[in-house]
Coordinates of C-alpha atoms in Angstrom, one line a residue:
Chain A
M1 CA 100.8 92.6 45.9
Q2 CA 101.7 95.8 44.1
I3 CA 99.1 98.2 42.7
V4 CA 99.5 101.5 41.0
L5 CA 97.7 104.1 43.1
N6 CA 97.4 107.6 41.6
G7 CA 100.5 106.9 39.5
D8 CA 102.6 105.5 42.4
S9 CA 103.5 101.9 43.0
V10 CA 102.1 100.8 46.3
E11 CA 102.2 97.6 48.3
T12 CA 98.9 96.3 49.5
A13 CA 97.5 93.1 51.1
D14 CA 96.2 90.3 49.0
G15 CA 92.4 90.2 49.0
C16 CA 92.2 94.0 49.5
T17 CA 89.0 95.6 48.3
V18 CA 88.4 99.1 47.1
G19 CA 86.5 99.9 50.3
A20 CA 89.4 98.5 52.5
L21 CA 91.9 100.6 50.5
L22 CA 90.0 103.8 51.1
Q23 CA 89.6 103.0 54.8
Q24 CA 93.3 102.3 55.0
L25 CA 94.1 105.6 53.3
G26 CA 91.6 107.5 55.6
I27 CA 89.7 108.7 52.6
S28 CA 86.0 109.4 53.0
R29 CA 84.1 107.8 50.2
E30 CA 81.4 110.4 50.0
R31 CA 83.2 112.9 47.8
V32 CA 85.6 110.8 45.8
A33 CA 85.4 108.7 42.6
V34 CA 87.5 105.6 42.0
E35 CA 88.6 104.2 38.8
L36 CA 90.0 100.7 38.5
N37 CA 91.9 100.0 35.3
A38 CA 90.1 102.9 33.7
D39 CA 86.6 101.7 34.7
I40 CA 84.6 103.7 37.3
I41 CA 83.7 101.6 40.4
P42 CA 80.2 102.7 41.7
K43 CA 80.3 103.5 45.4
G44 CA 77.9 100.6 46.1
D45 CA 80.5 98.2 44.8
Y46 CA 83.5 99.3 46.9
E47 CA 83.2 96.5 49.4
K48 CA 82.9 93.7 46.9
Q49 CA 85.4 94.9 44.4
L50 CA 88.7 93.0 44.9
L51 CA 92.0 94.4 43.8
S52 CA 94.5 92.3 41.9
D53 CA 98.3 92.6 41.5
G54 CA 99.2 95.2 38.9
D55 CA 95.8 97.0 39.1
K56 CA 95.8 100.7 38.3
I57 CA 93.7 102.7 40.7
E58 CA 92.8 106.4 40.4
I59 CA 91.1 108.1 43.3
V60 CA 90.0 111.6 42.5
H61 CA 88.1 114.4 44.2
F62 CA 87.1 118.1 43.7
V63 CA 89.7 120.8 44.0
G64 CA 89.5 124.6 43.4
G65 CA 89.2 125.4 39.7
G66 CA 87.6 127.7 37.2
Chain B
M1 CA 60.4 143.1 35.9
T2 CA 61.5 142.4 39.5
Q3 CA 64.7 140.6 40.1
S4 CA 63.0 137.7 41.9
A5 CA 60.9 136.8 38.9
D6 CA 63.9 136.8 36.6
K7 CA 65.2 133.3 37.1
L8 CA 68.0 131.6 35.2
I9 CA 67.0 128.1 34.2
I10 CA 69.6 125.6 33.2
G11 CA 69.0 121.9 32.8
G12 CA 65.6 122.3 34.4
R13 CA 67.0 123.9 37.5
E14 CA 66.2 127.4 38.6
F15 CA 68.8 129.9 39.8
T16 CA 68.5 133.5 41.0
S17 CA 72.1 134.5 40.6
R18 CA 73.5 134.9 37.1
L19 CA 77.1 135.0 38.3
M20 CA 78.9 131.8 38.3
V21 CA 82.3 131.7 39.9
G22 CA 85.3 129.4 40.0
T23 CA 87.1 128.2 43.1
G24 CA 90.7 128.2 42.0
K25 CA 93.7 130.5 42.7
Y26 CA 92.5 131.9 46.1
A27 CA 95.0 132.5 48.9
S28 CA 93.2 130.1 51.2
F29 CA 90.1 128.0 51.5
E30 CA 88.7 130.5 54.0
Q31 CA 89.1 133.3 51.4
T32 CA 87.5 131.1 48.7
A33 CA 84.4 130.5 51.0
R34 CA 84.1 134.1 51.8
A35 CA 84.4 135.3 48.2
L36 CA 81.8 132.8 47.1
E37 CA 79.4 134.1 49.7
L38 CA 80.0 137.7 48.8
S39 CA 79.6 137.0 45.1
G40 CA 76.1 135.6 45.7
A41 CA 76.9 132.8 43.2
E42 CA 74.8 129.6 43.3
I43 CA 76.8 127.7 40.8
I44 CA 80.5 127.2 41.4
T45 CA 83.0 125.4 39.3
V46 CA 85.5 122.9 40.7
A47 CA 88.2 120.8 39.0
V48 CA 88.7 117.0 39.3
R49 CA 92.1 115.9 40.4
R50 CA 93.9 113.0 42.1
V51 CA 93.3 112.9 45.9
N52 CA 96.5 113.9 47.8
L53 CA 97.4 110.8 49.7
D54 CA 98.9 112.9 52.5
R55 CA 95.9 112.9 54.8
S56 CA 96.9 116.0 56.7
K57 CA 95.8 118.1 53.7
E58 CA 92.4 119.8 53.9
S59 CA 89.9 119.7 51.1
L60 CA 88.1 122.6 49.5
L61 CA 84.8 120.9 50.2
D62 CA 85.4 121.1 53.9
Y63 CA 84.9 124.8 53.6
I64 CA 81.9 124.9 51.3
D65 CA 78.3 124.4 52.2
L66 CA 77.1 122.0 49.6
K67 CA 73.5 122.8 50.4
K68 CA 74.0 126.4 49.2
Y69 CA 75.8 125.7 45.9
T70 CA 75.4 123.7 42.8
L71 CA 78.8 122.2 41.9
L72 CA 79.8 122.5 38.3
P73 CA 82.9 120.2 37.8
N74 CA 85.1 121.2 34.9
T75 CA 87.3 119.3 32.6
A76 CA 90.1 121.9 32.8
G77 CA 93.4 120.5 31.5
C78 CA 91.8 118.1 29.1
Y79 CA 93.0 118.2 25.5
T80 CA 91.0 115.4 24.0
A81 CA 87.4 114.4 24.0
D82 CA 88.3 111.0 25.6
E83 CA 90.1 112.7 28.5
A84 CA 87.2 115.2 29.0
V85 CA 84.5 112.4 28.9
R86 CA 86.5 110.3 31.4
T87 CA 86.8 113.3 33.7
C88 CA 83.1 114.0 33.5
R89 CA 82.2 110.4 34.4
L90 CA 84.5 110.7 37.4
A91 CA 83.0 114.0 38.4
R92 CA 79.5 112.5 38.3
E93 CA 80.5 109.6 40.5
A94 CA 82.2 112.0 43.0
G95 CA 79.5 114.6 43.0
M96 CA 76.4 112.7 42.3
S97 CA 75.3 115.4 39.9
D98 CA 75.0 115.5 36.1
F99 CA 76.1 119.1 35.7
V100 CA 79.5 119.5 33.9
K101 CA 81.4 122.4 32.5
L102 CA 82.9 120.8 29.4
E103 CA 86.1 122.3 28.2
V104 CA 88.5 120.7 25.7
L105 CA 91.5 122.8 25.2
G106 CA 93.5 123.3 22.0
D107 CA 96.8 124.5 23.2
E108 CA 98.5 125.7 26.4
K109 CA 99.4 129.2 25.3
T110 CA 95.9 130.4 24.4
L111 CA 93.8 127.8 26.2
F112 CA 91.4 128.3 23.3
P113 CA 88.9 125.5 22.9
D114 CA 89.4 122.6 20.4
N115 CA 85.9 122.8 19.0
E116 CA 86.2 119.6 17.1
E117 CA 87.0 117.6 20.2
L118 CA 84.5 119.6 22.2
L119 CA 81.7 118.6 19.8
K120 CA 82.8 115.0 20.0
A121 CA 82.8 115.0 23.8
A122 CA 79.5 116.9 24.0
K123 CA 77.7 114.3 21.9
I124 CA 78.9 111.4 24.1
L125 CA 78.1 113.2 27.3
V126 CA 74.6 114.3 26.3
A127 CA 73.8 110.7 25.3
E128 CA 75.0 109.6 28.8
G129 CA 72.5 112.0 30.4
F130 CA 74.9 114.8 31.5
T131 CA 73.8 118.4 31.7
V132 CA 76.5 119.8 29.5
L133 CA 77.7 123.5 29.7
P134 CA 80.4 123.8 27.1
Y135 CA 83.2 126.4 27.2
C136 CA 83.5 127.3 23.5
S137 CA 84.8 129.9 21.0
D138 CA 82.7 133.0 20.4
D139 CA 81.6 131.4 17.2
V140 CA 77.9 131.1 16.4
I141 CA 78.3 128.0 14.2
V142 CA 80.0 126.1 17.0
C143 CA 77.3 127.3 19.4
K144 CA 74.5 126.2 17.1
K145 CA 76.1 122.8 16.8
L146 CA 76.5 122.5 20.6
E147 CA 72.8 123.5 21.0
A148 CA 71.7 121.0 18.4
L149 CA 73.6 118.2 20.2
G150 CA 71.6 118.9 23.3
C151 CA 73.8 121.1 25.5
A152 CA 72.0 122.9 28.3
A153 CA 73.8 126.2 27.6
V154 CA 76.6 127.6 25.5
M155 CA 79.5 129.4 27.2
P156 CA 81.5 131.4 24.6
L157 CA 84.7 133.0 25.8
G158 CA 84.9 136.8 26.1
A159 CA 88.7 136.7 25.9
P160 CA 91.4 134.0 26.7
I161 CA 91.1 132.4 30.1
G162 CA 92.6 134.5 32.9
S163 CA 93.5 137.3 30.5
G164 CA 91.2 139.9 31.9
L165 CA 90.8 141.5 28.5
G166 CA 87.0 141.8 28.7
I167 CA 84.5 141.0 26.0
R168 CA 86.8 141.3 22.9
N169 CA 84.1 140.8 20.4
P170 CA 80.7 141.9 21.6
Y171 CA 79.3 141.6 18.1
N172 CA 80.0 137.9 18.0
I173 CA 78.3 137.5 21.4
R174 CA 75.3 139.4 20.0
I175 CA 75.2 137.1 16.9
I176 CA 75.3 134.0 19.2
L177 CA 72.5 135.5 21.3
E178 CA 70.3 136.0 18.3
N179 CA 70.8 132.5 17.0
V180 CA 70.6 130.1 19.9
S181 CA 67.8 129.5 22.3
V182 CA 69.7 127.9 25.2
P183 CA 71.2 130.3 27.8
V184 CA 74.4 132.0 26.6
I185 CA 76.9 132.5 29.4
V186 CA 80.1 134.4 28.9
D187 CA 82.9 132.2 30.3
A188 CA 86.4 133.6 30.6
G189 CA 88.0 136.9 29.9
V190 CA 86.3 139.2 32.4
G191 CA 88.7 141.5 34.1
S192 CA 86.6 144.0 36.0
A193 CA 83.0 144.7 37.0
S194 CA 82.3 146.7 33.9
D195 CA 83.2 143.7 31.7
A196 CA 80.6 141.6 33.5
A197 CA 78.0 144.4 33.2
I198 CA 78.7 144.6 29.4
A199 CA 78.2 140.8 29.0
M200 CA 74.9 141.1 30.8
E201 CA 73.8 144.2 28.9
L202 CA 74.4 142.3 25.7
G203 CA 71.7 140.0 26.9
C204 CA 73.7 137.1 28.1
A205 CA 72.0 134.8 30.6
G206 CA 75.0 134.8 32.9
V207 CA 78.7 135.3 33.4
L208 CA 81.3 132.8 34.6
M209 CA 84.6 134.0 36.1
N210 CA 87.4 132.9 38.4
T211 CA 90.7 134.9 37.9
A212 CA 88.9 138.3 37.9
I213 CA 87.9 137.7 41.5
A214 CA 90.6 135.5 42.8
G215 CA 93.4 137.5 41.2
A216 CA 92.1 141.0 42.3
Q217 CA 94.1 142.8 44.9
D218 CA 91.1 142.5 47.2
P219 CA 89.2 139.4 46.1
L220 CA 86.4 139.9 48.6
A221 CA 85.6 143.4 47.4
M222 CA 85.8 142.2 43.8
A223 CA 83.4 139.3 44.5
E224 CA 80.9 141.8 45.7
A225 CA 81.6 144.2 42.8
M226 CA 80.9 141.4 40.4
K227 CA 77.7 140.4 42.1
L228 CA 76.4 144.0 41.7
A229 CA 77.7 144.4 38.2
V230 CA 75.9 141.3 37.0
I231 CA 72.7 142.4 38.7
A232 CA 73.1 146.0 37.3
G233 CA 73.9 144.7 33.8
R234 CA 70.9 142.4 33.8
L235 CA 68.5 145.1 34.9
S236 CA 70.0 147.5 32.4
F237 CA 69.4 144.9 29.6
K238 CA 65.9 144.3 30.7
A239 CA 65.2 148.1 31.0
G240 CA 66.2 148.7 27.4
R241 CA 68.9 151.3 26.8
I242 CA 68.4 154.5 24.8
P243 CA 69.6 154.6 21.3
R244 CA 73.1 156.0 20.7
K245 CA 73.0 159.4 19.0
L246 CA 75.8 161.5 17.7
Y247 CA 74.4 164.9 18.9
A248 CA 73.0 166.2 22.2
N249 CA 69.4 166.0 23.3
A250 CA 68.6 168.3 26.2
S251 CA 67.2 166.8 29.4
S252 CA 65.8 170.1 30.7
P253 CA 62.8 171.7 29.0
L254 CA 63.4 174.5 26.5
D255 CA 60.1 176.2 27.5
G256 CA 60.2 178.8 30.2
L257 CA 63.8 179.8 29.9
I258 CA 64.4 183.2 31.5
G259 CA 65.3 186.3 29.5

C-alpha cells in the first residue's frame, strides 16, 4: 500500500503499524512526534495503530531554531 | 540582593539564568553545544520540523544534555493560529513538556507578529494546558491581552528578528513592564552585549536571542559576552541607577583643596 510520509509517497507493507514504520526507518521514538491524518498518535499507541492505504504521516523532531 | 536569590520563575519553574538562547544558525552542532554552555542559558529554543529520512544525518539533540536545559520549542514559520497550535501539540508529544514559544508571523519580510492570530492561538493553547511564552509586538495592549489569556510570560520584540538593531523603543518596553505582572522577556533584535544589558536595565525579566550569538564572528566569545551582559544588566537594574542630570556633580570633595 501507499502512504504519504513527510510529503513523499512511500510503499509500505499491509498491516504496518506506526511502531513498525519507525523501526523500519531507524527512528528512535523517544524524541519524535507522529501525526496520522492530522491527528497526533500518542507514543503508547504506536504498536497498535495500523496504517491504511493513502494515510498521511508526519514524523517531526526538534532542530536548531530561535 | 545576591544573584543566587534572584530567580526567574516561569510557569512555576525556577531558573537562575535570565538569558535564553536559540539553537539555530550555528556552523556545527559542536559549536551550538559549546555556545549554549558558555552562555549559561538554562532555557533553549528549538524548532519543530520533519525528520530527515536519511538516517545518516545527526540530530541536534545528540549534542545537547537534556538534563541541563529546558527545551522551549517554537512555532517559527507559522503564519496562522491553526498551524501554530498544531506545531505546539507536536512539540509537546515530541518533548513531553508544556513549554512553548508561541510565534505567529505576519509576513516574511518583517517577521513581525500577527497579533490577532497570536491571541487566537494563545487562548487555545492555554486551555490545553500549555505554558505559553508568546513572541509579540512591543505593544502594551497586546501584552495585557496575552497576560489576561493566561500566558506565562510576554516576549515583546526589541527589533525585527535577526536584525541586530537593539531595543528600538525602550519606552514601549517600559510601559509594558509597568502594566503586566508576568515576566517580560525581550525576544529578538539584540545585536550586541550592550543591547542585552539595556533590556535588563529596563527591568526585563530576561532576554532571548539567537542570531546575535550564532551570527557573531566568534559565537563562543559572544555567548560569554551575552551571559555577562545579562548578569550585569540585571544587577545594574536591581542596584538602581543614579538620575540623569544635565550638569556635573563632582565626585571629589571640595573641602581641603590646596592653595
